[in-house]
Coordinates of C-alpha atoms in Angstrom, one line a residue:
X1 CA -53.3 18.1 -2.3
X2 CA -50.9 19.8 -4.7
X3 CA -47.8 21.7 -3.1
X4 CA -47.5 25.7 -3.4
X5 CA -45.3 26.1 -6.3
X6 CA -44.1 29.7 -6.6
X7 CA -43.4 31.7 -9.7
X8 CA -39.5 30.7 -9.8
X9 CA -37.6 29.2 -12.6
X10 CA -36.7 25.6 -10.5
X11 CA -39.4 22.8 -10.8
X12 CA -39.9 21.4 -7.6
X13 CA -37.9 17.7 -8.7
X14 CA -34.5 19.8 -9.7
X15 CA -35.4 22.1 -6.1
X16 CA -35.4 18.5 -4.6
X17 CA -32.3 17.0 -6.7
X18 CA -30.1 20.1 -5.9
X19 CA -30.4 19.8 -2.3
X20 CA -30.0 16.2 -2.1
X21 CA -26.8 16.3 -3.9
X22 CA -25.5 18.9 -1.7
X23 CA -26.7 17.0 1.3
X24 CA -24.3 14.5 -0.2
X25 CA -21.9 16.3 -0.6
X26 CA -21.7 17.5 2.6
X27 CA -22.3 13.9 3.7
X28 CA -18.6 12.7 1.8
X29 CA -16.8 15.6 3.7
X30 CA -17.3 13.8 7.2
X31 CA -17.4 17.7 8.5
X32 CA -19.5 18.1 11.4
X33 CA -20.7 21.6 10.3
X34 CA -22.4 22.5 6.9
X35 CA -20.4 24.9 4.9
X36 CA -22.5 27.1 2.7
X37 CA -19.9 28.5 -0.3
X38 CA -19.8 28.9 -4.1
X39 CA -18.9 24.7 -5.4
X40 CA -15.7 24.9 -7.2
X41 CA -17.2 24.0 -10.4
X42 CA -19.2 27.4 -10.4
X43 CA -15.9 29.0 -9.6
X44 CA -14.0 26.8 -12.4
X45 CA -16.8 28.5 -14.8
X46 CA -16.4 32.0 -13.6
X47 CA -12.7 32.4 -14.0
X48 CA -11.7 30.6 -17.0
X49 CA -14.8 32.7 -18.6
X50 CA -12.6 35.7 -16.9
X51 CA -9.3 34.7 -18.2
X52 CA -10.3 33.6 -21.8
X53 CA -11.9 36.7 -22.3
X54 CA -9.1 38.9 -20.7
X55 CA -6.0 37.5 -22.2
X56 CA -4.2 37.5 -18.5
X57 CA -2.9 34.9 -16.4
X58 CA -4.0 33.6 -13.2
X59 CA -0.8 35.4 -11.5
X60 CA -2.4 38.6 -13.3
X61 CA -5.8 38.2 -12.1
X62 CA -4.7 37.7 -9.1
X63 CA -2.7 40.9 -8.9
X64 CA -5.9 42.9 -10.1
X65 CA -7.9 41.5 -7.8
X66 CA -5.9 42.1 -4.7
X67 CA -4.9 45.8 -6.4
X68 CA -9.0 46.4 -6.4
X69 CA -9.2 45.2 -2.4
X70 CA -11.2 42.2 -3.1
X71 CA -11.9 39.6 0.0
X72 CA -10.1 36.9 0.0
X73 CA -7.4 37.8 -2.4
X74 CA -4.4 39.3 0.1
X75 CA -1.4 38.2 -2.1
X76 CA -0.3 38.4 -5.6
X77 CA 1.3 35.3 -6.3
X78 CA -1.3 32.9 -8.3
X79 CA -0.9 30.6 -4.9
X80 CA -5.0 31.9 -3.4
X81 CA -6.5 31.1 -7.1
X82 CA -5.2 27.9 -7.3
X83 CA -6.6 27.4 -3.9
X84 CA -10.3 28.4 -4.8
X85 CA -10.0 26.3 -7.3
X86 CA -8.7 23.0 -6.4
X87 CA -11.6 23.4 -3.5
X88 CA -8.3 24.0 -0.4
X89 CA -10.5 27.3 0.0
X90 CA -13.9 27.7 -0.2
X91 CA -15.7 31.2 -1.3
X92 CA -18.3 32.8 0.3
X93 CA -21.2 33.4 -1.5
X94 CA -21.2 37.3 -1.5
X95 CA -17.9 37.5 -2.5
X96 CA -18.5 35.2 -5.8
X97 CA -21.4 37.3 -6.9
X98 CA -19.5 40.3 -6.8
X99 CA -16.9 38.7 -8.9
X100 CA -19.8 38.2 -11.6
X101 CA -20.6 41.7 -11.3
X102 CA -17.0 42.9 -11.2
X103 CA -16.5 40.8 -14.8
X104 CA -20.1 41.6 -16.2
X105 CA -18.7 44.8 -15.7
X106 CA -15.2 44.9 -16.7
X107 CA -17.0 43.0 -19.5
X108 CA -14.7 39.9 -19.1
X109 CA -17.9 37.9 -19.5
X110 CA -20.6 38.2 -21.5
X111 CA -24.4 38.9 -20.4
X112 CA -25.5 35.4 -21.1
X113 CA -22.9 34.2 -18.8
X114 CA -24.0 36.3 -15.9
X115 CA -27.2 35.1 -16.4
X116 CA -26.2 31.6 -16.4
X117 CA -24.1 31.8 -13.6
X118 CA -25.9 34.5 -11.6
X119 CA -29.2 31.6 -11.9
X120 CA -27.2 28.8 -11.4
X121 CA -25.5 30.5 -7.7
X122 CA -28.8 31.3 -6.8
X123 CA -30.4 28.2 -6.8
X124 CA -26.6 26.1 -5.5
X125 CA -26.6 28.2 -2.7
X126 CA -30.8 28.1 -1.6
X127 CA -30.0 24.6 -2.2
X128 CA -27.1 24.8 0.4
X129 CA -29.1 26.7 2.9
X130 CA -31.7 24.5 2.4
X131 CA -29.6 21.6 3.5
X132 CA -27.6 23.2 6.4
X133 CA -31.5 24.1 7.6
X134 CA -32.3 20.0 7.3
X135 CA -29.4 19.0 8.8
X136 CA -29.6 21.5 11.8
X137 CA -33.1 20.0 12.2
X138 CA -32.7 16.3 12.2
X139 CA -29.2 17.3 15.0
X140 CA -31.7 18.8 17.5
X141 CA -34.2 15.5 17.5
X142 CA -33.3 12.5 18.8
X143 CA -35.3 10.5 16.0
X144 CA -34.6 11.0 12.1
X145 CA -37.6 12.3 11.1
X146 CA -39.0 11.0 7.7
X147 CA -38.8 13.9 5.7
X148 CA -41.2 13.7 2.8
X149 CA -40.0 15.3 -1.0
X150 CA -42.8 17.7 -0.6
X151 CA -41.2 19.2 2.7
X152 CA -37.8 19.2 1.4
X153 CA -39.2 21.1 -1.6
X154 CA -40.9 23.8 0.3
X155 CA -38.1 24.3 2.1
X156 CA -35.9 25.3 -0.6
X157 CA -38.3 27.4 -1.9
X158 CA -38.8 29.5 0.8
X159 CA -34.9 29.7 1.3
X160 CA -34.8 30.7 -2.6
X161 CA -37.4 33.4 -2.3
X162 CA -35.9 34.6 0.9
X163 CA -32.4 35.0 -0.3
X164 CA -34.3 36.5 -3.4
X165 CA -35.8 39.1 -1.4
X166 CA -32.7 39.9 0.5
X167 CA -30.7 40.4 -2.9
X168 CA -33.7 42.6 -4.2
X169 CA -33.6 44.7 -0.6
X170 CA -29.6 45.1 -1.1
X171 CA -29.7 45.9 -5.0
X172 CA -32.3 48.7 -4.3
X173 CA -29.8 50.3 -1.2
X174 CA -27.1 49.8 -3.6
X175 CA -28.4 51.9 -6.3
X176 CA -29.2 54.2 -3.9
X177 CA -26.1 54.8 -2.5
X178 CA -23.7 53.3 -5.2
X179 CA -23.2 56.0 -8.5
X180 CA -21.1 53.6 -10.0
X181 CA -24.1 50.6 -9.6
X182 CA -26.3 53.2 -11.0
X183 CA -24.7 54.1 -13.8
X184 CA -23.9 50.3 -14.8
X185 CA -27.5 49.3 -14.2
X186 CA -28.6 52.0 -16.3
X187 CA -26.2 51.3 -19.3
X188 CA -28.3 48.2 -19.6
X189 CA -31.2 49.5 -19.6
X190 CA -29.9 51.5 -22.6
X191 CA -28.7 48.4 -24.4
X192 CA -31.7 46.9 -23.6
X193 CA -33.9 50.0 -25.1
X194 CA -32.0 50.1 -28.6

């Protein structure tokens, strides 16, 4: 019998690759608990994208993103940067995608880049989910089950088109409620149109 496939853009051996390096990964930290956040690499991506395309320094970014209120930057000094990216701190998922919408926007990075990196968080964090949910599993039996490929590739499929779901349910309140959303969402609709 075949598995269920869905109509998303990871075939099921990368689905199954992804979250066996991340269970891993998780496996060389010697942490008890799974931590689900953006991998540094993503982040390395995302900002020196940023600061190519802006000109400013790390210090500067720094300053504009703690001017503009965003989580996890509280002081201006270059020192929580640096941090993100040598791994010290790790960044929650919500706040990295609205970092990729804040430069899309601010058009510090192109729309392929987005893209790319919007794709690639997607299916690094349904691949994280996917392994905190194994690993949760196999801590509540007493035996390690023999989980089979197939399993381990459902399973991140159903965490990707959850997560999916939940990002669709929270883009429509958004541009509901959000005039600024709106109006970027429909600027690329005009580029788009031309």
């Amino acid at each position: 019998m075949q598995p269920y496939i869905p109509d998303v853009d990871v075939d099921p051996d990368e689905a199954f690759q992804l979250v066996f390096r991340e269970l891993k990964r998780h496996q060389e930290t010697g942490r008890r608990n799974f931590v689900v956040r953006a991998p540094v690499d993503l982040l390395e991506y995302l900002f020196s994208a940023i600061l190519r395309k802006s000109g400013m320094s790390r210090v500067a970014l720094e300053l504009l993103l703690t001017k503009l209120g965003v989580y996890g930057f509280k002081e201006a000094d270059g020192r929580i940067l640096r941090r993100y990216l040598s791994g010290h701190t790790r960044m929650a998922w919500s706040t990295y995608q609205r970092l990729m919408l804040w430069a899309l926007s601010s058009g510090w990075i192109s729309m392929w880049v987005f893209r790319n990196l919007a794709f690639r968080s997607h299916e690094r964090e349904a691949a994280q989910l996917c392994a905190r949910k194994i690993l949760n599993t196999l801590k509540r039996r007493t035996s390690l089950p023999d989980l089979t490929r197939e399993q381990v590739v459902a399973c991140f499929y159903e965490v990707y088109q959850l997560r999916q779901r939940e990002r669709d349910q929270a883009t429509a309140t958004r541009l509901r409620t959000d005039s600024d959303t709106r109006d970027l969402v429909l600027s690329f609709k005009v580029g788009v149109d031309e």
